[in-house]
PDB file of C-alpha atoms in Angstrom:
ATOM      1  CA  MET A 624      51.194 176.708 154.922  1.00  0.00           C
ATOM      2  CA  LYS A 625      51.981 178.143 158.765  1.00  0.00           C
ATOM      3  CA  LYS A 626      54.164 176.315 160.597  1.00  0.00           C
ATOM      4  CA  GLU A 627      56.202 175.144 163.846  1.00  0.00           C
ATOM      5  CA  PRO A 628      59.721 175.555 162.738  1.00  0.00           C
ATOM      6  CA  ARG A 629      60.912 172.340 164.103  1.00  0.00           C
ATOM      7  CA  LEU A 630      57.222 170.398 163.080  1.00  0.00           C
ATOM      8  CA  SER A 631      57.235 167.651 160.584  1.00  0.00           C
ATOM      9  CA  LEU A 632      56.277 167.808 157.748  1.00  0.00           C
ATOM     10  CA  GLY A 633      55.214 163.818 157.849  1.00  0.00           C
ATOM     11  CA  ILE A 634      55.927 162.699 153.446  1.00  0.00           C
ATOM     12  CA  THR A 635      57.803 160.239 152.614  1.00  0.00           C
ATOM     13  CA  ILE A 636      59.477 160.597 149.138  1.00  0.00           C
ATOM     14  CA  ALA A 637      60.952 159.085 146.047  1.00  0.00           C
ATOM     15  CA  GLY A 638      61.932 158.932 142.887  1.00  0.00           C
ATOM     16  CA  GLY A 639      64.421 162.100 141.651  1.00  0.00           C
ATOM     17  CA  ARG A 640      66.508 161.912 138.202  1.00  0.00           C
ATOM     18  CA  ASP A 641      68.850 159.730 139.145  1.00  0.00           C
ATOM     19  CA  CYS A 642      65.864 157.026 139.373  1.00  0.00           C
ATOM     20  CA  ARG A 643      66.144 153.823 137.019  1.00  0.00           C
ATOM     21  CA  SER A 644      63.538 155.656 135.345  1.00  0.00           C
ATOM     22  CA  ARG A 645      64.286 159.152 135.892  1.00  0.00           C
ATOM     23  CA  LEU A 646      60.688 159.784 137.424  1.00  0.00           C
ATOM     24  CA  PRO A 647      60.215 162.920 139.232  1.00  0.00           C
ATOM     25  CA  VAL A 648      59.919 163.406 143.105  1.00  0.00           C
ATOM     26  CA  TYR A 649      56.444 162.305 144.361  1.00  0.00           C
ATOM     27  CA  ILE A 650      54.851 161.287 147.926  1.00  0.00           C
ATOM     28  CA  THR A 651      54.859 157.675 148.892  1.00  0.00           C
ATOM     29  CA  SER A 652      52.911 158.655 152.268  1.00  0.00           C
ATOM     30  CA  VAL A 653      51.404 161.297 154.190  1.00  0.00           C
ATOM     31  CA  GLN A 654      51.590 160.128 157.446  1.00  0.00           C
ATOM     32  CA  PRO A 655      49.502 161.270 160.551  1.00  0.00           C
ATOM     33  CA  VAL A 656      51.619 162.661 162.969  1.00  0.00           C
ATOM     34  CA  GLY A 657      52.813 166.082 160.255  1.00  0.00           C
ATOM     35  CA  CYS A 658      51.431 168.738 159.644  1.00  0.00           C
ATOM     36  CA  LEU A 659      50.444 168.132 155.896  1.00  0.00           C
ATOM     37  CA  HIS A 660      48.121 165.597 157.405  1.00  0.00           C
ATOM     38  CA  ARG A 661      46.415 167.792 159.462  1.00  0.00           C
ATOM     39  CA  GLU A 662      46.195 170.349 156.088  1.00  0.00           C
ATOM     40  CA  GLY A 663      44.358 167.360 154.653  1.00  0.00           C
ATOM     41  CA  THR A 664      45.241 168.675 150.871  1.00  0.00           C
ATOM     42  CA  ILE A 665      48.756 166.615 149.737  1.00  0.00           C
ATOM     43  CA  LYS A 666      48.013 162.960 148.983  1.00  0.00           C
ATOM     44  CA  ARG A 667      49.947 159.884 148.148  1.00  0.00           C
ATOM     45  CA  GLY A 668      51.278 160.015 144.687  1.00  0.00           C
ATOM     46  CA  ASP A 669      51.263 163.523 144.099  1.00  0.00           C
ATOM     47  CA  VAL A 670      54.659 165.390 142.420  1.00  0.00           C
ATOM     48  CA  LEU A 671      56.281 167.610 144.335  1.00  0.00           C
ATOM     49  CA  LEU A 672      57.431 170.618 141.454  1.00  0.00           C
ATOM     50  CA  SER A 673      58.358 173.429 144.568  1.00  0.00           C
ATOM     51  CA  ILE A 674      59.143 174.194 148.027  1.00  0.00           C
ATOM     52  CA  ASN A 675      59.476 177.377 148.636  1.00  0.00           C
ATOM     53  CA  GLY A 676      60.193 178.834 145.279  1.00  0.00           C
ATOM     54  CA  ALA A 677      63.136 175.783 145.120  1.00  0.00           C
ATOM     55  CA  ASP A 678      62.549 173.937 142.064  1.00  0.00           C
ATOM     56  CA  LEU A 679      62.478 170.196 143.008  1.00  0.00           C
ATOM     57  CA  THR A 680      61.798 168.713 139.612  1.00  0.00           C
ATOM     58  CA  GLN A 681      65.193 167.914 138.037  1.00  0.00           C
ATOM     59  CA  LEU A 682      66.856 166.949 141.312  1.00  0.00           C
ATOM     60  CA  THR A 683      68.326 163.729 142.334  1.00  0.00           C
ATOM     61  CA  TYR A 684      66.470 161.499 145.338  1.00  0.00           C
ATOM     62  CA  LYS A 685      69.176 163.123 147.510  1.00  0.00           C
ATOM     63  CA  GLU A 686      69.358 166.797 146.368  1.00  0.00           C
ATOM     64  CA  ALA A 687      65.259 166.571 146.924  1.00  0.00           C
ATOM     65  CA  VAL A 688      65.788 165.702 150.336  1.00  0.00           C
ATOM     66  CA  SER A 689      68.032 167.585 151.530  1.00  0.00           C
ATOM     67  CA  VAL A 690      66.331 170.560 149.834  1.00  0.00           C
ATOM     68  CA  LEU A 691      63.135 169.649 151.498  1.00  0.00           C
ATOM     69  CA  LYS A 692      64.412 169.362 154.993  1.00  0.00           C
ATOM     70  CA  ALA A 693      66.241 172.667 154.733  1.00  0.00           C
ATOM     71  CA  GLN A 694      62.809 174.367 153.607  1.00  0.00           C
ATOM     72  CA  THR A 695      60.841 172.361 156.629  1.00  0.00           C
ATOM     73  CA  ALA A 696      62.580 174.221 158.928  1.00  0.00           C
ATOM     74  CA  GLN A 697      61.132 177.505 158.242  1.00  0.00           C
ATOM     75  CA  SER A 698      58.128 178.788 159.988  1.00  0.00           C
ATOM     76  CA  GLN A 699      56.045 178.635 156.660  1.00  0.00           C
ATOM     77  CA  VAL A 700      56.042 176.111 153.697  1.00  0.00           C
ATOM     78  CA  VAL A 701      54.838 176.771 150.544  1.00  0.00           C
ATOM     79  CA  LEU A 702      54.731 173.239 148.322  1.00  0.00           C
ATOM     80  CA  ARG A 703      53.471 173.706 144.248  1.00  0.00           C
ATOM     81  CA  VAL A 704      52.557 170.215 143.855  1.00  0.00           C
ATOM     82  CA  ILE A 705      50.660 168.375 140.502  1.00  0.00           C
ATOM     83  CA  GLN A 706      47.787 166.095 141.977  1.00  0.00           C
ATOM     84  CA  THR A 707      47.696 162.904 140.421  1.00  0.00           C
ATOM     85  CA  LEU A 708      44.903 160.498 139.637  1.00  0.00           C
ATOM     86  CA  SER A 709      44.203 157.685 142.314  1.00  0.00           C
ATOM     87  CA  GLU A 710      44.072 154.146 141.332  1.00  0.00           C
ATOM     88  CA  ASP A 711      45.025 152.887 145.179  1.00  0.00           C
ATOM     89  CA  ILE A 712      43.172 149.718 144.425  1.00  0.00           C
ATOM     90  CA  GLU A 713      46.053 149.000 141.618  1.00  0.00           C
ATOM     91  CA  GLU A 714      48.837 149.554 143.478  1.00  0.00           C
ATOM     92  CA  GLU A 715      51.898 147.573 142.555  1.00  0.00           C
ATOM     93  CA  PRO A 716      55.714 147.132 143.285  1.00  0.00           C
ATOM     94  CA  ASP A 717      58.366 148.870 140.648  1.00  0.00           C
ATOM     95  CA  THR A 718      61.688 148.998 140.376  1.00  0.00           C
ATOM     96  CA  CYS A 719      62.421 152.796 141.828  1.00  0.00           C
ATOM     97  CA  SER A 720      61.018 151.455 145.077  1.00  0.00           C
ATOM     98  CA  LYS A 721      64.406 150.627 146.184  1.00  0.00           C
ATOM     99  CA  ASP A 722      65.012 154.883 145.689  1.00  0.00           C
ATOM    100  CA  GLU A 723      62.466 155.432 148.413  1.00  0.00           C
ATOM    101  CA  ARG A 724      63.638 157.069 151.796  1.00  0.00           C
ATOM    102  CA  ASN A 725      61.679 158.078 155.077  1.00  0.00           C
ATOM    103  CA  LEU A 726      62.135 161.917 155.996  1.00  0.00           C
ATOM    104  CA  ASP A 727      60.668 161.518 159.546  1.00  0.00           C
ATOM    105  CA  ASP A 728      60.727 157.601 160.456  1.00  0.00           C
ATOM    106  CA  SER A 729      57.575 156.849 158.591  1.00  0.00           C
ATOM    107  CA  ARG A 730      55.962 152.988 158.436  1.00  0.00           C
ATOM    108  CA  GLU A 731      57.799 150.515 156.455  1.00  0.00           C
ATOM    109  CA  ASP A 732      54.616 149.893 154.535  1.00  0.00           C
ATOM    110  CA  ALA A 733      55.112 153.324 152.474  1.00  0.00           C
ATOM    111  CA  LEU A 734      58.266 152.120 151.074  1.00  0.00           C
ATOM    112  CA  ASN A 735      56.875 149.254 149.584  1.00  0.00           C
ATOM    113  CA  TRP A 736      54.013 151.721 147.489  1.00  0.00           C
ATOM    114  CA  THR A 737      54.735 152.970 143.783  1.00  0.00           C
ATOM    115  CA  PRO A 738      51.743 154.416 141.701  1.00  0.00           C
ATOM    116  CA  LEU A 739      50.663 152.773 138.959  1.00  0.00           C
ATOM    117  CA  TRP A 740      52.432 153.912 135.840  1.00  0.00           C
ATOM    118  CA  THR A 741      48.971 155.474 134.082  1.00  0.00           C
ATOM    119  CA  ARG A 742      49.673 157.984 136.756  1.00  0.00           C
ATOM    120  CA  TRP A 743      52.442 159.365 135.392  1.00  0.00           C
ATOM    121  CA  LEU A 744      50.397 159.665 132.043  1.00  0.00           C
ATOM    122  CA  GLY A 745      48.740 163.042 132.969  1.00  0.00           C
ATOM    123  CA  LEU A 746      52.375 165.037 133.908  1.00  0.00           C
ATOM    124  CA  PRO A 747      53.077 167.783 131.524  1.00  0.00           C
ATOM    125  CA  SER A 748      55.516 167.383 128.534  1.00  0.00           C
ATOM    126  CA  HIS A 749      58.634 169.133 130.416  1.00  0.00           C
ATOM    127  CA  MET A 750      58.416 166.674 132.498  1.00  0.00           C
ATOM    128  CA  HIS A 751      58.768 163.402 131.051  1.00  0.00           C
ATOM    129  CA  TRP A 752      62.372 161.652 130.479  1.00  0.00           C
ATOM    130  CA  CYS A 753      62.435 161.247 126.881  1.00  0.00           C
ATOM    131  CA  ARG A 754      65.349 159.013 125.051  1.00  0.00           C
ATOM    132  CA  ASP A 755      66.564 158.618 121.733  1.00  0.00           C
ATOM    133  CA  ILE A 756      67.095 154.884 120.370  1.00  0.00           C
ATOM    134  CA  PHE A 757      68.540 154.252 117.614  1.00  0.00           C
ATOM    135  CA  LEU A 758      67.494 150.742 115.388  1.00  0.00           C
ATOM    136  CA  HIS A 759      69.215 148.994 112.319  1.00  0.00           C
ATOM    137  CA  LYS A 760      68.463 146.483 109.785  1.00  0.00           C
ATOM    138  CA  THR A 761      68.800 145.804 106.388  1.00  0.00           C
ATOM    139  CA  ASN A 762      66.160 146.465 104.028  1.00  0.00           C
ATOM    140  CA  ASN A 763      64.565 143.067 103.729  1.00  0.00           C
ATOM    141  CA  GLU A 764      63.337 142.704 107.509  1.00  0.00           C
ATOM    142  CA  SER A 765      60.987 144.696 109.630  1.00  0.00           C
ATOM    143  CA  TRP A 766      61.271 146.591 112.631  1.00  0.00           C
ATOM    144  CA  GLY A 767      59.667 144.153 115.032  1.00  0.00           C
ATOM    145  CA  PHE A 768      57.172 145.918 116.874  1.00  0.00           C
ATOM    146  CA  SER A 769      53.817 147.068 116.805  1.00  0.00           C
ATOM    147  CA  ILE A 770      52.031 149.903 118.105  1.00  0.00           C
ATOM    148  CA  VAL A 771      48.855 151.366 118.673  1.00  0.00           C
ATOM    149  CA  GLY A 772      47.434 155.150 119.189  1.00  0.00           C
ATOM    150  CA  GLY A 773      47.002 158.446 117.445  1.00  0.00           C
ATOM    151  CA  TYR A 774      44.681 160.305 116.353  1.00  0.00           C
ATOM    152  CA  GLU A 775      40.992 159.692 116.208  1.00  0.00           C
ATOM    153  CA  GLU A 776      37.994 161.807 115.284  1.00  0.00           C
ATOM    154  CA  SER A 777      36.074 159.942 117.890  1.00  0.00           C
ATOM    155  CA  HIS A 778      38.443 159.951 120.603  1.00  0.00           C
ATOM    156  CA  GLY A 779      41.197 162.720 119.593  1.00  0.00           C
ATOM    157  CA  GLN A 780      44.710 162.527 119.911  1.00  0.00           C
ATOM    158  CA  GLN A 781      46.022 159.457 121.885  1.00  0.00           C
ATOM    159  CA  PRO A 782      49.539 158.602 122.212  1.00  0.00           C
ATOM    160  CA  PHE A 783      51.548 156.152 120.131  1.00  0.00           C
ATOM    161  CA  TYR A 784      52.436 153.442 122.246  1.00  0.00           C
ATOM    162  CA  ILE A 785      54.636 150.084 121.792  1.00  0.00           C
ATOM    163  CA  LYS A 786      52.015 147.295 121.667  1.00  0.00           C
ATOM    164  CA  THR A 787      54.583 143.673 121.283  1.00  0.00           C
ATOM    165  CA  ILE A 788      58.421 143.420 120.181  1.00  0.00           C
ATOM    166  CA  VAL A 789      58.695 140.460 118.147  1.00  0.00           C
ATOM    167  CA  PRO A 790      61.444 138.023 119.187  1.00  0.00           C
ATOM    168  CA  GLY A 791      63.962 137.825 116.620  1.00  0.00           C
ATOM    169  CA  THR A 792      63.583 141.287 115.285  1.00  0.00           C
ATOM    170  CA  PRO A 793      66.106 144.464 115.177  1.00  0.00           C
ATOM    171  CA  ALA A 794      63.355 145.989 118.340  1.00  0.00           C
ATOM    172  CA  HIS A 795      64.382 143.066 120.524  1.00  0.00           C
ATOM    173  CA  PHE A 796      68.406 142.293 119.651  1.00  0.00           C
ATOM    174  CA  ASP A 797      68.410 145.965 120.880  1.00  0.00           C
ATOM    175  CA  GLY A 798      67.095 145.725 123.764  1.00  0.00           C
ATOM    176  CA  ARG A 799      65.746 149.319 124.745  1.00  0.00           C
ATOM    177  CA  LEU A 800      62.299 149.291 123.796  1.00  0.00           C
ATOM    178  CA  LYS A 801      59.796 148.086 126.197  1.00  0.00           C
ATOM    179  CA  CYS A 802      55.736 147.392 125.682  1.00  0.00           C
ATOM    180  CA  GLY A 803      53.919 150.602 126.644  1.00  0.00           C
ATOM    181  CA  ASP A 804      57.076 153.009 125.821  1.00  0.00           C
ATOM    182  CA  GLU A 805      54.999 156.258 124.450  1.00  0.00           C
ATOM    183  CA  ILE A 806      56.710 157.342 120.852  1.00  0.00           C
ATOM    184  CA  VAL A 807      56.850 160.821 121.029  1.00  0.00           C
ATOM    185  CA  ALA A 808      59.213 161.503 117.829  1.00  0.00           C
ATOM    186  CA  VAL A 809      60.174 159.476 114.917  1.00  0.00           C
ATOM    187  CA  ASN A 810      63.900 160.655 112.986  1.00  0.00           C
ATOM    188  CA  GLY A 811      63.080 164.398 115.026  1.00  0.00           C
ATOM    189  CA  ALA A 812      59.681 164.578 113.526  1.00  0.00           C
ATOM    190  CA  THR A 813      57.024 164.766 116.532  1.00  0.00           C
ATOM    191  CA  THR A 814      54.250 162.358 116.425  1.00  0.00           C
ATOM    192  CA  VAL A 815      51.589 164.285 118.083  1.00  0.00           C
ATOM    193  CA  GLY A 816      48.403 165.214 115.304  1.00  0.00           C
ATOM    194  CA  MET A 817      49.495 161.927 113.520  1.00  0.00           C
ATOM    195  CA  ASN A 818      47.341 158.747 113.112  1.00  0.00           C
ATOM    196  CA  ASN A 819      47.816 155.166 112.892  1.00  0.00           C
ATOM    197  CA  SER A 820      47.923 154.420 109.338  1.00  0.00           C
ATOM    198  CA  SER A 821      50.833 157.505 109.341  1.00  0.00           C
ATOM    199  CA  LEU A 822      52.849 156.389 111.545  1.00  0.00           C
ATOM    200  CA  ILE A 823      53.277 153.162 110.077  1.00  0.00           C
ATOM    201  CA  PRO A 824      53.958 153.293 106.585  1.00  0.00           C
ATOM    202  CA  MET A 825      56.756 156.174 108.090  1.00  0.00           C
ATOM    203  CA  LEU A 826      58.392 154.021 109.461  1.00  0.00           C
ATOM    204  CA  LYS A 827      58.275 151.567 106.965  1.00  0.00           C
ATOM    205  CA  LEU A 828      59.671 153.535 104.615  1.00  0.00           C
ATOM    206  CA  GLN A 829      62.696 153.987 107.038  1.00  0.00           C
ATOM    207  CA  LYS A 830      65.430 151.772 104.817  1.00  0.00           C
ATOM    208  CA  ASN A 831      67.957 150.495 107.297  1.00  0.00           C
ATOM    209  CA  LYS A 832      68.026 153.276 110.007  1.00  0.00           C
ATOM    210  CA  VAL A 833      65.588 155.074 112.615  1.00  0.00           C
ATOM    211  CA  THR A 834      65.756 156.792 115.625  1.00  0.00           C
ATOM    212  CA  LEU A 835      63.042 156.463 117.602  1.00  0.00           C
ATOM    213  CA  THR A 836      62.160 158.931 120.750  1.00  0.00           C
ATOM    214  CA  VAL A 837      60.602 157.409 123.121  1.00  0.00           C
ATOM    215  CA  VAL A 838      59.303 157.999 127.176  1.00  0.00           C
ATOM    216  CA  SER A 839      59.337 155.410 129.371  1.00  0.00           C
ATOM    217  CA  TRP A 840      57.692 154.753 132.705  1.00  0.00           C
ATOM    218  CA  PRO A 841      57.705 152.312 135.028  1.00  0.00           C
ATOM    219  CA  GLY A 842      55.932 149.016 134.606  1.00  0.00           C
ATOM    220  CA  SER A 843      53.812 150.052 131.519  1.00  0.00           C
ATOM    221  CA  LEU A 844      52.871 147.104 130.180  1.00  0.00           C
ATOM    222  CA  LEU A 845      50.132 147.121 128.148  1.00  0.00           C
TER     223      LEU A 845
END
């Protein structure tokens, strides 16, 4: 996109890798005062990958703002984005909305908008923030969570999600697992291609300890 060097992009953003849920930088509003509104391609909820070749995917919020402002001063701007599915009718507040800032002194309603967690499910896996959770238990107790998902012939591969956390169990006392967390690996072994009837026995075979690699999205409640 070609533009006047002093002309604003007219966007507000949120996210950044210092955000509580390690979200990528995404657009919270496209204001009518900026050139992106007139261009018409960029939408609220789109994930920003780069601007003029400068990668934004691993930056903190403040780092992303600095890069965006510097590159916006150019007469030509090239944005790479991932366009997410629109679910504007189901917007809800989120903890990361606290990290939102206004690049162009736009209206305050943009600061209160955040996408539903289902928007993040379409992101490529290299943009997921994975973390390992170590659980310990005695031989005669369960891990304390139930799962849904996995491979099905009729639906193909679906992610495994934590459906429930049972009070008074290792998962509950540990406190890090949440309903809606996606399990991507168990003890380093990927869950891709597994079905429910394979993963559950695998978890039960772990006697005293297990390492779950999970992806957590804000507000991801089943």
